[in-house]
Short mmCIF file of C-alpha atoms in Angstrom, two decimals:
data_model
loop_
_atom_site.label_atom_id
_atom_site.label_comp_id
_atom_site.label_asym_id
_atom_site.label_seq_id
_atom_site.Cartn_x
_atom_site.Cartn_y
_atom_site.Cartn_z
CA GLN A 1 52.83 94.34 96.87
CA VAL A 2 56.35 93.12 97.35
CA GLN A 3 57.65 90.91 94.56
CA LEU A 4 60.95 89.12 94.21
CA VAL A 5 62.01 87.69 90.85
CA GLU A 6 65.06 85.47 90.55
CA SER A 7 66.99 84.83 87.36
CA GLY A 8 70.30 83.43 86.21
CA GLY A 9 69.89 79.76 86.97
CA GLY A 10 70.80 77.04 84.53
CA LEU A 11 72.88 73.97 83.81
CA VAL A 12 76.63 74.14 84.41
CA GLN A 13 79.46 71.64 84.71
CA ALA A 14 81.18 71.03 88.00
CA GLY A 15 83.80 73.71 88.61
CA GLY A 16 81.85 76.27 86.65
CA SER A 17 80.19 79.51 87.72
CA LEU A 18 76.78 81.13 87.68
CA ARG A 19 75.45 84.46 88.90
CA LEU A 20 71.95 84.63 90.24
CA SER A 21 70.01 87.87 90.41
CA CYS A 22 66.96 88.78 92.46
CA ALA A 23 65.04 91.91 91.55
CA ALA A 24 62.78 93.31 94.26
CA SER A 25 59.83 95.64 93.73
CA GLY A 26 56.91 97.05 95.67
CA GLY A 27 58.85 98.62 98.52
CA THR A 28 62.17 99.91 99.77
CA PHE A 29 64.75 97.26 100.53
CA SER A 30 68.01 99.00 101.34
CA SER A 31 67.49 98.51 105.09
CA ARG A 32 66.08 95.01 104.89
CA ALA A 33 68.06 91.83 105.05
CA MET A 34 68.15 89.93 101.77
CA GLY A 35 68.86 86.23 101.73
CA TRP A 36 69.39 83.28 99.44
CA PHE A 37 68.15 79.81 100.28
CA ARG A 38 68.07 76.58 98.30
CA GLN A 39 66.07 73.40 98.23
CA ALA A 40 67.22 70.15 96.68
CA PRO A 41 64.74 67.37 95.79
CA GLY A 42 63.59 65.55 98.90
CA LYS A 43 65.40 67.94 101.23
CA GLU A 44 64.39 70.89 103.37
CA ARG A 45 65.03 74.43 102.26
CA GLU A 46 68.37 75.59 103.63
CA PHE A 47 70.20 78.83 104.18
CA VAL A 48 72.88 79.78 101.65
CA ALA A 49 73.78 83.44 102.17
CA ALA A 50 72.39 86.72 103.45
CA MET A 51 73.30 90.35 103.66
CA SER A 52 72.16 92.94 106.16
CA GLY A 53 73.64 96.27 107.13
CA GLY A 54 76.66 95.60 104.95
CA ILE A 55 77.45 92.35 106.76
CA ARG A 56 77.53 89.12 104.78
CA TYR A 57 76.61 85.72 106.15
CA TYR A 58 77.31 82.36 104.51
CA ALA A 59 76.55 78.73 105.10
CA ASP A 60 79.70 76.73 105.76
CA SER A 61 79.05 74.65 102.65
CA VAL A 62 79.40 77.65 100.33
CA LYS A 63 81.88 79.83 102.20
CA GLY A 64 84.79 80.76 99.96
CA ARG A 65 82.90 79.81 96.79
CA PHE A 66 79.76 81.98 96.83
CA THR A 67 79.54 85.75 97.20
CA ILE A 68 76.40 87.73 97.98
CA SER A 69 76.15 91.37 96.96
CA ARG A 70 73.46 93.95 96.44
CA ASP A 71 72.81 97.06 94.42
CA ASN A 72 70.39 99.15 96.45
CA ALA A 73 69.88 101.60 93.60
CA LYS A 74 68.51 98.73 91.53
CA ASN A 75 66.80 96.90 94.40
CA THR A 76 68.72 93.83 93.30
CA VAL A 77 70.68 91.20 95.19
CA TYR A 78 73.15 88.88 93.53
CA LEU A 79 74.68 85.52 94.31
CA GLN A 80 77.94 84.81 92.51
CA MET A 81 78.56 81.08 92.61
CA ASN A 82 82.02 79.77 91.72
CA SER A 83 83.58 76.31 91.86
CA LEU A 84 80.16 74.75 91.67
CA LYS A 85 79.68 71.17 92.80
CA PRO A 86 76.97 68.65 91.97
CA GLU A 87 75.72 68.97 95.55
CA ASP A 88 74.90 72.62 94.83
CA THR A 89 72.10 71.44 92.56
CA ALA A 90 68.83 72.87 93.88
CA VAL A 91 66.16 75.46 93.36
CA TYR A 92 67.51 78.75 94.67
CA TYR A 93 65.19 81.26 96.31
CA CYS A 94 65.75 84.83 97.37
CA ALA A 95 63.90 86.30 100.30
CA THR A 96 63.50 89.52 102.24
CA GLU A 97 62.13 90.69 105.54
CA ALA A 98 58.71 92.22 106.07
CA THR A 99 60.19 95.58 107.10
CA SER A 100 63.49 97.12 108.14
CA VAL A 101 62.62 96.41 111.79
CA LYS A 102 64.72 93.38 112.64
CA PRO A 103 62.76 90.52 114.17
CA PRO A 104 64.41 88.51 116.98
CA VAL A 105 65.14 85.63 114.64
CA PRO A 106 68.62 84.68 113.37
CA ILE A 107 69.28 85.74 109.81
CA ILE A 108 69.88 82.15 108.73
CA ARG A 109 66.35 81.08 109.67
CA LEU A 110 63.55 80.85 107.12
CA SER A 111 61.16 82.46 109.61
CA ARG A 112 63.21 85.68 109.45
CA TYR A 113 61.86 86.30 105.97
CA GLU A 114 58.40 87.34 104.89
CA TYR A 115 58.66 87.51 101.11
CA TRP A 116 60.01 84.88 98.75
CA GLY A 117 60.68 84.62 95.04
CA GLN A 118 59.50 81.81 92.84
CA GLY A 119 62.93 80.21 92.64
CA THR A 120 65.43 79.48 89.89
CA GLN A 121 66.84 76.04 89.11
CA VAL A 122 70.58 75.46 89.32
CA THR A 123 71.85 72.12 88.04
CA VAL A 124 75.51 71.17 88.31
CA SER A 125 76.61 68.16 86.30
CA SER A 126 79.57 66.01 87.27
#
């Protein structure tokens, strides 16, 4: 049973930093894409960042401020968030694919991912 557990969220002032972690268990993940999404109140869940095959992908809104990384030995993916803005406030979710076989779905799409964590709240005050 695949499980993803996020941590590291919290309250931070605008301009501050946070690092989110997502620990995966119940499988092997080194060949699977890992992604971060977020959902603000009243809005749809949106793509933030992903990493697959050593390639990193970012939403335009976070490019240059957020960095995704992974430690395959620990089955953990990270999201370093710098220069945070109030509009970054959301619940942040990590996600991974069902297997290492890549489905014909862009990596930024929710439907690319089979497993999701429970989410961690990030609140940025102005």
